[in-house]
Coordinates of C-alpha atoms in Angstrom, one line a residue:
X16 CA -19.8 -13.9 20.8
X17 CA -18.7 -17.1 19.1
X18 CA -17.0 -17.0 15.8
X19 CA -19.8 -17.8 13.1
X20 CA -18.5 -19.2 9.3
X21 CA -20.5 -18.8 6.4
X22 CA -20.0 -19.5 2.6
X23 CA -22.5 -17.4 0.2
X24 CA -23.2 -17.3 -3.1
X25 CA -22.1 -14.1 -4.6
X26 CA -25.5 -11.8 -4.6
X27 CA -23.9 -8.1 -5.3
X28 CA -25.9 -5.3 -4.0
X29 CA -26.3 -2.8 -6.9
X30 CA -26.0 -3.1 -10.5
X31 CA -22.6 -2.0 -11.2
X32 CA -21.3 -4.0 -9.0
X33 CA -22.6 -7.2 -10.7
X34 CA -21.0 -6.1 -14.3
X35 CA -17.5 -5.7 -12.0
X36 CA -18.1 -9.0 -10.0
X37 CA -17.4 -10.6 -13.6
X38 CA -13.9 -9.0 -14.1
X39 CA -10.9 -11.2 -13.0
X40 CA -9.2 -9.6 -10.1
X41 CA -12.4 -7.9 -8.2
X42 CA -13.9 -9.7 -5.3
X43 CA -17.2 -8.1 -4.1
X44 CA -19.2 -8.1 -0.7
X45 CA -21.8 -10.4 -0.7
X46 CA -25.8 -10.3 0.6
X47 CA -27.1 -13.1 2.8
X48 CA -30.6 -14.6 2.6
X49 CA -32.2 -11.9 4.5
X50 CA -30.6 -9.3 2.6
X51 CA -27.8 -8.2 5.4
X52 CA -24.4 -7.1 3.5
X53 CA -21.8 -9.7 4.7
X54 CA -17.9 -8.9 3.7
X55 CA -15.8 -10.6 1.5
X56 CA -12.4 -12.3 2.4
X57 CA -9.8 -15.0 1.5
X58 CA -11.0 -18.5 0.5
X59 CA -14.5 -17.7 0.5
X60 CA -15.1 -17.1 4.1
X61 CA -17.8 -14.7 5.0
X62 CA -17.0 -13.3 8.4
X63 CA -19.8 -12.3 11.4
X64 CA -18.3 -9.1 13.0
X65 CA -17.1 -10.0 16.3
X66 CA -17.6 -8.1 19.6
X67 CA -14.6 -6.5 20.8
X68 CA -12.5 -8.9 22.6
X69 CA -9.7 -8.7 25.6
X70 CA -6.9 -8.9 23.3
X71 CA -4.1 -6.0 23.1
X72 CA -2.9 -5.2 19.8
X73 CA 0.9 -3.9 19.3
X74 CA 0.8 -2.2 15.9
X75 CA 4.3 -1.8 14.5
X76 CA 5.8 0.5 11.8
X77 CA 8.6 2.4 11.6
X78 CA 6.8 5.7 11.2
X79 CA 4.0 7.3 13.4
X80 CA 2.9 10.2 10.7
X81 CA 1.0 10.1 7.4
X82 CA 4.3 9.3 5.0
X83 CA 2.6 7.2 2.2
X84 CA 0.0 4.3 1.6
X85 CA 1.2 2.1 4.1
X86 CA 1.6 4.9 7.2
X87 CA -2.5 5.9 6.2
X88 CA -3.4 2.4 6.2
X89 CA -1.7 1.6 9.2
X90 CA -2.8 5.0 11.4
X91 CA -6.4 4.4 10.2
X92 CA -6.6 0.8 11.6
X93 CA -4.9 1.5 14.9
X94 CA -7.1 4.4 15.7
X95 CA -10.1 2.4 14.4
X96 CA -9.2 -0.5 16.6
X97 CA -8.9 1.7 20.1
X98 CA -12.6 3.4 19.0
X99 CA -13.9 -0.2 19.6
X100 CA -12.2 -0.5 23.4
X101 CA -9.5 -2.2 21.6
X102 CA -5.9 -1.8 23.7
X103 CA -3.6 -0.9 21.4
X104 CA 0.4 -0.5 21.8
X105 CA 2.7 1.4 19.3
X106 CA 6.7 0.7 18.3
X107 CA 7.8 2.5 16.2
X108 CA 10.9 5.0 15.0
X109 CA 11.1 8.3 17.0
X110 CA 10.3 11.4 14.5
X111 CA 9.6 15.3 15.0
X112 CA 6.7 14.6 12.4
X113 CA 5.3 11.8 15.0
X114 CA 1.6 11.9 15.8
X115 CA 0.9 11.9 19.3
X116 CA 1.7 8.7 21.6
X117 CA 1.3 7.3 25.0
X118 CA 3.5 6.4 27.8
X119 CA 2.5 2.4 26.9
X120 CA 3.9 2.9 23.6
X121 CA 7.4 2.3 22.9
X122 CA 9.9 4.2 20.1
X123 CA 13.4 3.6 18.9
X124 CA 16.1 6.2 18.1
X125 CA 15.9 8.1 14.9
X126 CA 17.9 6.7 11.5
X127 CA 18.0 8.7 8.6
X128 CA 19.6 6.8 5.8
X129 CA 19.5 9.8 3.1
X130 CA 21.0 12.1 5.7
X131 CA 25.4 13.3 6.2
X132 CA 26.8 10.2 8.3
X133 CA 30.4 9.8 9.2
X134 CA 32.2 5.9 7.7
X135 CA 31.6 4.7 11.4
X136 CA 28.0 5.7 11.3
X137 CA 27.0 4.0 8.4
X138 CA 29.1 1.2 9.5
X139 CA 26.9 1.0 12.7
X140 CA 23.4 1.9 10.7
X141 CA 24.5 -1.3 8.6
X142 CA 24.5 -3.7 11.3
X143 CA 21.5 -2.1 12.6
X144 CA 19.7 -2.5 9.5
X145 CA 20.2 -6.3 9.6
X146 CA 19.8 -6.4 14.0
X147 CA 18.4 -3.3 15.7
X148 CA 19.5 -4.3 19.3
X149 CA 17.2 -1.2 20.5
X150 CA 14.4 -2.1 18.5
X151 CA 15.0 -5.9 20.1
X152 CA 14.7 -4.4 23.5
X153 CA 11.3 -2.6 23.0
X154 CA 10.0 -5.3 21.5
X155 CA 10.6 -7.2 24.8
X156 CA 8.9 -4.3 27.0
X157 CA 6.0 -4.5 24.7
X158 CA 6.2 -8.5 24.9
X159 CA 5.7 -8.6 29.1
X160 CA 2.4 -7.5 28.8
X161 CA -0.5 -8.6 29.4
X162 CA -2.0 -11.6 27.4
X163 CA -3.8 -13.2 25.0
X164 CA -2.0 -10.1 22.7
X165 CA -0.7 -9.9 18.8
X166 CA 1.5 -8.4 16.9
X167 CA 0.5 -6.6 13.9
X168 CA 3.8 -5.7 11.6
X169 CA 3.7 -3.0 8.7
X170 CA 6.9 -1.2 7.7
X171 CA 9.4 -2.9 9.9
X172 CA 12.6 -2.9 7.4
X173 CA 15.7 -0.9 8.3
X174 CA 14.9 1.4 10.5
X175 CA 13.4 -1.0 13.2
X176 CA 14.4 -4.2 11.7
X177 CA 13.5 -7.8 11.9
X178 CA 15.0 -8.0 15.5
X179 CA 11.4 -7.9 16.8
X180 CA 9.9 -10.4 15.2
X181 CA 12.7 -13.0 17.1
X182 CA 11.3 -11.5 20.5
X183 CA 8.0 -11.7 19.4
X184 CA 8.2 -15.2 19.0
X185 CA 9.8 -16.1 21.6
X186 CA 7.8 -14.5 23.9
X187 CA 4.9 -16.8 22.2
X188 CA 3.5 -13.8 20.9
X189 CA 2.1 -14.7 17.1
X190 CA 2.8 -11.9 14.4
X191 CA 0.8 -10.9 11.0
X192 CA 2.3 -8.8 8.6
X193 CA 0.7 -6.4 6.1
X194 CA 2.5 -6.5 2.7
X195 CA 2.6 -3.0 1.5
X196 CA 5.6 -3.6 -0.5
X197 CA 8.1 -6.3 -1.8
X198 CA 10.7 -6.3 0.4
X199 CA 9.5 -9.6 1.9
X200 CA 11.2 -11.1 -1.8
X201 CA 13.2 -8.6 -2.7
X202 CA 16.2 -6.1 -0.9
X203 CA 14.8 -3.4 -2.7
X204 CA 11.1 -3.4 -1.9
X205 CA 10.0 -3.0 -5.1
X206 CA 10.9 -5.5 -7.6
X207 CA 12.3 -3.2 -10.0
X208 CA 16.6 -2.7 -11.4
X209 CA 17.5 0.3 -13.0
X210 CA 13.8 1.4 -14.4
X211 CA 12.4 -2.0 -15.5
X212 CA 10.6 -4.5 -13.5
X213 CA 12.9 -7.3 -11.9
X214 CA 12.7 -10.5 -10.5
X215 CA 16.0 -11.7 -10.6
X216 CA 16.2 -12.6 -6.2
X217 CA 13.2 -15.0 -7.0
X218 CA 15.5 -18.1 -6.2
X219 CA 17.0 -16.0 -3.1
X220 CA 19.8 -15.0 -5.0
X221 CA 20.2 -11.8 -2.8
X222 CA 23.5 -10.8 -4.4
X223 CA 21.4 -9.5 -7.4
X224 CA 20.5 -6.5 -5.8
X225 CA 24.2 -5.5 -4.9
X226 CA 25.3 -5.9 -8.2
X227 CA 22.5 -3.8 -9.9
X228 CA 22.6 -1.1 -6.6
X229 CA 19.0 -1.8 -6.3
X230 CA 19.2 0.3 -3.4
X231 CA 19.1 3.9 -3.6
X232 CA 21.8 3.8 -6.3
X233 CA 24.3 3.4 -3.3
X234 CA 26.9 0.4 -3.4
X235 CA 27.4 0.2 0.3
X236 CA 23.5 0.2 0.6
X237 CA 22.8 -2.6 -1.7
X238 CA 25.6 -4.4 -0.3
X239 CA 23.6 -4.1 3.3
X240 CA 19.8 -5.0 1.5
X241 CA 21.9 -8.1 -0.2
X242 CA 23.8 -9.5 3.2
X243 CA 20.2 -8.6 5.2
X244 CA 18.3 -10.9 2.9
X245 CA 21.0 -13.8 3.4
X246 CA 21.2 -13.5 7.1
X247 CA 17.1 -13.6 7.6
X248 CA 17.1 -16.3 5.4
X249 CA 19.5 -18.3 7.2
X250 CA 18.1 -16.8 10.1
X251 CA 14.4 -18.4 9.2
X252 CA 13.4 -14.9 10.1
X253 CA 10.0 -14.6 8.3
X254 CA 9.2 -18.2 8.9
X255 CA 8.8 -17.0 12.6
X256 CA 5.4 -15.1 11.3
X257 CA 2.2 -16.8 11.1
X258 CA 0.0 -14.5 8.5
X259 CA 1.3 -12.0 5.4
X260 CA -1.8 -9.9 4.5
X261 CA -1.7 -9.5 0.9
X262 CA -4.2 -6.0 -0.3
X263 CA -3.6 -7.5 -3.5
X264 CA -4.5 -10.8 -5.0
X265 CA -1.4 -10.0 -7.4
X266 CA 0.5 -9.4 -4.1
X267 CA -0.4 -12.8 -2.9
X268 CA 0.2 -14.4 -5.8
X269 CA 3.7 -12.8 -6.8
X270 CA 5.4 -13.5 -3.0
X271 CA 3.6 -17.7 -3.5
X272 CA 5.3 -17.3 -6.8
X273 CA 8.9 -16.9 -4.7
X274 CA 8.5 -19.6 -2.3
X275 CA 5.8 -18.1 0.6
X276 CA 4.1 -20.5 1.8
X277 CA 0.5 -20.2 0.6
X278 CA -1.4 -21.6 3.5
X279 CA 0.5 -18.3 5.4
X280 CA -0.8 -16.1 2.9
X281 CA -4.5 -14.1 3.1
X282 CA -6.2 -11.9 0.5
X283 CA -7.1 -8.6 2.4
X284 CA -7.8 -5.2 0.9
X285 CA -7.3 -2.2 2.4
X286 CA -9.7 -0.6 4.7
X287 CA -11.4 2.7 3.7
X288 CA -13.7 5.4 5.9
X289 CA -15.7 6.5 3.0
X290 CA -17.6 8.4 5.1
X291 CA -14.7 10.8 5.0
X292 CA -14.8 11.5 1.7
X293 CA -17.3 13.5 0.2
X294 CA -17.9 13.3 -3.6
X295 CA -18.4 16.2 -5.6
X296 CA -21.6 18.1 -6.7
X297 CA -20.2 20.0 -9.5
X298 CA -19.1 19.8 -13.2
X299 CA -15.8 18.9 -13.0
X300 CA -12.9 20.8 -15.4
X301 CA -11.9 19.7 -18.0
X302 CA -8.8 18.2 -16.3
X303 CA -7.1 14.8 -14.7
X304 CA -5.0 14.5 -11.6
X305 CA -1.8 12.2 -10.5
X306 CA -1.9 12.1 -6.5
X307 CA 1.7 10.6 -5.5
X308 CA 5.3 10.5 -5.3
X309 CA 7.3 12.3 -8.1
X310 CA 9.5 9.0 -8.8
X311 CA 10.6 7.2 -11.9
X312 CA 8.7 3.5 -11.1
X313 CA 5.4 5.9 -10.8
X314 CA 5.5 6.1 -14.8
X315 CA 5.7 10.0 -14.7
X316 CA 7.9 10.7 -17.5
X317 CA 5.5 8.4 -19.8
X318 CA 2.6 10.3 -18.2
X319 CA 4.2 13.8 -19.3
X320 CA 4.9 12.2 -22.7
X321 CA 1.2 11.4 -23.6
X322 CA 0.5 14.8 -22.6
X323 CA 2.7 15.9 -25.0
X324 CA 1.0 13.4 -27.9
X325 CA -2.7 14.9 -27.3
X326 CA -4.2 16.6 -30.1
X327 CA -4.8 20.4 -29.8
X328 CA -8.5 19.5 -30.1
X329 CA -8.2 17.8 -27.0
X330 CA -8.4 20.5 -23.9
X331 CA -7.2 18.0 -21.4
X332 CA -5.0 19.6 -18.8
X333 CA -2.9 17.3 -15.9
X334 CA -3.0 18.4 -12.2
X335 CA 0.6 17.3 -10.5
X336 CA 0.1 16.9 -6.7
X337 CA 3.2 15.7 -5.1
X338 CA 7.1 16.1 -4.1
X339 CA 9.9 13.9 -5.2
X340 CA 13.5 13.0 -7.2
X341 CA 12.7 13.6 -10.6
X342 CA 10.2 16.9 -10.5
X343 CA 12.9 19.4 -12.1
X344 CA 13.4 16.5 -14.8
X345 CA 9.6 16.9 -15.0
X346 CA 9.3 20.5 -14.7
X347 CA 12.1 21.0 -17.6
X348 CA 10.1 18.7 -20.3
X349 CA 6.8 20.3 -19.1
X350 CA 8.2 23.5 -19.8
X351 CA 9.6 23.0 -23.2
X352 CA 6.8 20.3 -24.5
X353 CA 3.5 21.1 -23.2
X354 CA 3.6 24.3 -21.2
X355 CA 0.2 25.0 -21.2
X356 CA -1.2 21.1 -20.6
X357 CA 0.6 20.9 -17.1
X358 CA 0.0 22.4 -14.1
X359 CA 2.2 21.3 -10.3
X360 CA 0.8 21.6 -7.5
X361 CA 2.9 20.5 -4.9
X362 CA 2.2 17.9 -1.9
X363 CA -1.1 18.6 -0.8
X364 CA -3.5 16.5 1.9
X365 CA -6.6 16.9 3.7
X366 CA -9.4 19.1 2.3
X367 CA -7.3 20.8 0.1
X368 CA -6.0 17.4 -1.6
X369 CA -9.5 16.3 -1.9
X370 CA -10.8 19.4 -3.5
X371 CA -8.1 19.2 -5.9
X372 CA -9.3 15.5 -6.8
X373 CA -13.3 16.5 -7.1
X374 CA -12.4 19.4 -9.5
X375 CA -10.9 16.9 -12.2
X376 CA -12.6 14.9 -14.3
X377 CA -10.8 12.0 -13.4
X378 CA -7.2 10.7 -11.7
X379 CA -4.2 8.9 -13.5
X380 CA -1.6 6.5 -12.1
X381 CA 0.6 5.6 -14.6
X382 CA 3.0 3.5 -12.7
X383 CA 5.5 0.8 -14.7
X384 CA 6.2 -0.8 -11.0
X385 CA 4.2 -3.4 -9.2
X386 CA 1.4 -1.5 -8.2
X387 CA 0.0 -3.3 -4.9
X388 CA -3.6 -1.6 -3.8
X389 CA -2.8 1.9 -4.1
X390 CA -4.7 4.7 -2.5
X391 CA -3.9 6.4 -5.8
X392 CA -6.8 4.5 -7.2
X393 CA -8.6 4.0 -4.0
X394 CA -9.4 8.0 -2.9
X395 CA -10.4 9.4 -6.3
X396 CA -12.4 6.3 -6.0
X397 CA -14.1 7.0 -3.0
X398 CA -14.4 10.9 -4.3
X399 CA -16.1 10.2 -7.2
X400 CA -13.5 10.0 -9.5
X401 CA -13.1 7.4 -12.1
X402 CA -8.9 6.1 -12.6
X403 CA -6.9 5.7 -16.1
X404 CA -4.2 3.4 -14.3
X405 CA -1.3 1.0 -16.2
X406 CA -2.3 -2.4 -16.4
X407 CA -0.2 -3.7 -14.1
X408 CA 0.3 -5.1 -10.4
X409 CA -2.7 -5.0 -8.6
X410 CA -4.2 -2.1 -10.3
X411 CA -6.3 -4.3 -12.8
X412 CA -8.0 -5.3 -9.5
X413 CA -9.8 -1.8 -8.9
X414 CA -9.5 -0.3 -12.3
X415 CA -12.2 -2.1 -15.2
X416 CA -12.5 -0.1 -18.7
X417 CA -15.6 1.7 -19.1
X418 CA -16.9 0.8 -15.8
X419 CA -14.3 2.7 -13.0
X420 CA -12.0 3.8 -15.6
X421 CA -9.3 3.4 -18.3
X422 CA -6.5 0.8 -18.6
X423 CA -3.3 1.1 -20.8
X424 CA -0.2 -1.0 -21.7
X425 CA 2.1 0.1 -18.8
X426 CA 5.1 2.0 -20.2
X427 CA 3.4 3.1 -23.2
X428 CA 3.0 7.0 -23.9
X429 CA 0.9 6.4 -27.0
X430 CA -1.6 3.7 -25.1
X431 CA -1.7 6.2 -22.5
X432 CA -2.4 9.0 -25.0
X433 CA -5.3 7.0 -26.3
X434 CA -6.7 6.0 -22.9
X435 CA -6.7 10.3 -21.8
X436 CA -8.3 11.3 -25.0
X437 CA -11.1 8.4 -24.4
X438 CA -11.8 9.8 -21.3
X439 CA -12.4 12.8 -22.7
X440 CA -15.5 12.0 -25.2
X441 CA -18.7 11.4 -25.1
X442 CA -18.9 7.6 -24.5
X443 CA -16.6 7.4 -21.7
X444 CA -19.4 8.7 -19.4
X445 CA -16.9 9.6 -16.4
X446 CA -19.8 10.4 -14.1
X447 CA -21.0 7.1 -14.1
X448 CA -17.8 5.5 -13.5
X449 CA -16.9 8.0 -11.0
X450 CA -20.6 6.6 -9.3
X451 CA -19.2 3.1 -10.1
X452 CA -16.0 3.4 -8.5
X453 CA -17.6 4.7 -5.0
X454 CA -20.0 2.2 -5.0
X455 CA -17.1 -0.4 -5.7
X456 CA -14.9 1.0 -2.6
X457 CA -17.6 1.4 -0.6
X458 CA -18.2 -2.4 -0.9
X459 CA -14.9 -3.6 -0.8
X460 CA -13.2 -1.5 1.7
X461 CA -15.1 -1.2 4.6
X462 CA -14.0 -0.6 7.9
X463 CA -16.3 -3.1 10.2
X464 CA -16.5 -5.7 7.7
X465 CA -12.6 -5.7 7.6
X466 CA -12.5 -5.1 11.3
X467 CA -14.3 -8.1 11.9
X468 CA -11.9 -10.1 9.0
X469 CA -9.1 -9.0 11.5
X470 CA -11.4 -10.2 14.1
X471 CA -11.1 -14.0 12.9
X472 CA -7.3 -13.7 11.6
X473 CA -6.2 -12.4 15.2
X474 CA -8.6 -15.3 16.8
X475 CA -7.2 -18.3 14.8
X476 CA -3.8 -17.5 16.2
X477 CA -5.0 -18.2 19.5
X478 CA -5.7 -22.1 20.0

C-alpha cells in the first residue's frame, strides 16, 4: 500500500472533545470528509494505516518485565507489532522477572547497581555503564539479519549502554528512540538536584551532576553519569540516531530547549488498549487514589500534607498503591497527622490495581518533577477516572480543570488542598470528567492509529 499524506482541519468527534481541542497542550484525532477517524501526529500530518510490511523490528530496553511506564509502553508495542505479522527481535538485560523470549532474541548479563559489589566490581560496572562490550556484541548478532530492519531504542542507559547504538549505525541500521525520561540532557534522568527541579547540564556542563550526586546520592555514581555524558558527547553518540519520540509536547520542547535538533524530534503520545480497561458501573467512594512509585520527585509528602489541611467536613480518604524509598517517612506522618484519611495499599497490578482505581472517585499525581505522559494520568483515564495532577511537565497536556480533572501549583500542599476538596462538591461533576477523560484517551492513544504513525516514521528512514 503506498504511503498516503493528508492535512485536515481539526473536526473532533464528540463534544468534549471540542471544549479540550481548545486547551494549549491537547492535540486531538481528527474526522475526514466522509466521517472516518484519522489520527493525529507531529507537524500536522494525518497518517493512512499501512499494511504490514517486511520490515524486522529490534525493540531494545534494558528490561523484559512490567517495571514502570516505559517497560508497559514498550511490552505493549512489541507484542502489538508481532499481532500484525510484524518480526520482532528483543535485546535486552537478563532478569529472573523476564517475560518469556525467543531463541532470535538476544540478552546481556545481569547489573544490579543498588546491589553488594566488591571496589573492582563497581570499577568494571563503571566502564560498562559508559561501553557495554557484551551489549556491543549482541547488537551485532541482531545487526546480521535480515534487511530492510530498525532499531527501536527505550531504556538503553547503564545497564545495556549506548554501545549499541555505534553497531547499529554502522551496520546501516537507522535507530528511533522513545523518550521516556531525561537522561538524553541530563546524567540523572530526571532533571531534578536534591528535591527541586534542575537544569543546570543544559549547556553540557556534565560535571553538575557529580557535584550535586544527582545520582542515587552516590559520589562514585554521579561521577560515572558525569564522565558518561562527556564521553557520548565527544563521542557524537546520540547524533548517530535519526528520530527521538517525544509522548510529550513538553518533552519535545524541553530536550529542543538543550540543543536536540528539532527536525530529529517527533511529537508521539503513548499508545493505549482501551479495550482493556473496563470503566466502572458503580458509585464510587468517597475516596482518591495515587498509582506509582513511593519517591520524593512524585510530590508524596505534599500529597500527605493536603490530606492533613482538609476540613473535617470533608470525608475524602486517599488510597496509596505502590512501593518505594520514602513509604516509612510516609507511613510515620500518616500515622501521627491523618490516621484515619490514609489508607496503603501496597503494589498492586492487573485486575486488582484496576478495581482499586474504579472504586475512587478520582486519581492524584502530585509530582514536583517533569512529568512526561504518565500512565498515572493515562489509566484512571481510560477507567473512568477523572486526575487532580501538579501543573507541571507534560501533565497539563492530559489534565484540563473541570473537564478531565483538577490542576494545582506543583509543590503546593494548600493548592492541592483546595483542588481535593473541589473535587469533592457538587460542581466538580467527576462523572462527567471521568466520561471526558476516556473519551479523550480513547482518541488520542490508540493503538492502530499510532501503529500506522510508526508505520510512516519506520518508512521515511528507508530511502
Amino acid at each position: 500500500m503506498p504511503i498516503s499524506l493528508h492535512l485536515l482541519h481539526l473536526a473532533p468527534s464528540c463534544v468534549s472533545c471540542t471544549r479540550l481541542a481548545h486547551r494549549p497542550g491537547f492535540r486531538l484525532a481528527n474526522v475526514s470528509s466522509a466521517g472516518h477517524k484519522e489520527p493525529a501526529a507531529s507537524h500536522a500530518l494525518y497518517l493512512h494505516p499501512r499494511e504490514p510490511s517486511n520490515m524486522r523490528i529490534i525493540q531494545v530496553n534494558k528490561y523484559h518485565f512490567l517495571k514502570g511506564g516505559a517497560e508497559r509502553y514498550y511490552l505493549d508495542l512489541s507484542a502489538l507489532q508481532k499481532d500484525r505479522g510484524l518480526q520482532v527481535q528483543h535485546l535486552v538485560m537478563q532478569h529472573p522477572r523476564n517475560l518469556e523470549l525467543t531463541p532470535e532474541d538476544q540478552t546481556v548479563s545481569e547489573v544490579d547497581y543498588r546491589g553488594a559489589l566488591s571496589p573492582w566490581q563497581k570499577l568494571q560496572h563503571g566502564f560498562k555503564v559508559i561501553y557495554n562490550p557484551e551489549t556491543a556484541r549482541a547488537a551485532t548478532r541482531l545487526a546480521q539479519g535480515p534487511r530492510p530492519a530498525v532499531a527501536h531504542l527505550h531504556n538503553i542507559y547503564h545497564q545495556l549502554s549506548p554501545s549499541l547504538v555505534h553497531v547499529f549505525a554502522k551496520s546501516g541500521i537507522p535507530m528511533v528512540q522513545t523518550l521516556h525520561d531525561y537522561k538524553l540532557i541530563c546524567p540523572g534522568y530526571l532533571l531534578m538536584t536534591q528535591g527541586a527541579v534542575c537544569e543546570r547540564c543544559k549547556t553540557k556542563h556534565y560535571f553538575h551532576a557529580f557535584r550535586h550526586r544527582c545520582i542515587l546520592g552516590s559520589g562514585p555514581a554521579s561521577l560515572v553519569g558525569s564522565v558518561e555524558g562527556y564521553v557520548h558527547e565527544w563521542w557524537k553518540t546520540y547524533s548517530l540516531i535519526d528520530r527521538f519520540l517525544c509522548p510529550s509536547r513538553f518533552m519535545l520542547e524541553k530536550v529542543a530547549e538543550f540543543g536536540v535538533p528539532r527536525h530529529k524530534l517527533i511529537h508521539l503520545p503513548y499508545l493505549l488498549p482501551v479495550e482493556q480497561y473496563e470503566p466502572a458501573n458503580f458509585p464510587p467512594d468517597p475516596a482518591c487514589v495515587y498509582v506509582g512509585r513511593l519517591s520524593r520527585e512524585k510530590g508524596l509528602p505534599t500529597l500527605f500534607r493536603a490530606m492533613s489541611l482538609l476540613p473535617p467536613s470533608c470525608k475524602l480518604t486517599l488510597r496509596v498503591l505502590g512501593e518505594g524509598p520514602i513509604e516509612e517517612e510516609l507511613r510515620t506522618f500518616a500515622r501521627k497527622q491523618c490516621p484515619d484519611r490514609i489508607e496503603f495499599l501496597g503494589y498492586q497490578s492487573g485486575t486488582a490495581l484496576h478495581d482499586a482505581i474504579r472504586r475512587a472517585a478520582f486519581a492524584v499525581l502530585p509530582s514536583e518533577w517533569y512529568e512526561n505522559y504518565p500512565f498515572g494520568i493515562l489509566e484512571p483515564f481510560a477507567l473512568g477516572r477523572p486526575v487532580v495532577g501538579a501543573a507541571i511537565g507534560g501533565i497539563p497536556e492530559l489534565v484540563v480543570n473541570g473537564e478531565t480533572g483538577r490542576l494545582f501549583e506543583s509543590g503546593n500542599p494548600y493548592a492541592l488542598a483546595e483542588a481535593l476538596e473541589w473535587m469533592t462538591s457538587p460542581q466538580a461533576d467527576p462523572e462527567r470528567m471521568g466520561r471526558n477523560a476516556r473519551a479523550f484517551v480513547t482518541e488520542t492513544c490508540d493503538p492502530q492509529r499510532h501503529l500506522a504513525q510508526l508505520d510512516e516514521i519506520y518508512a521515511g528512514l528507508h530511502p
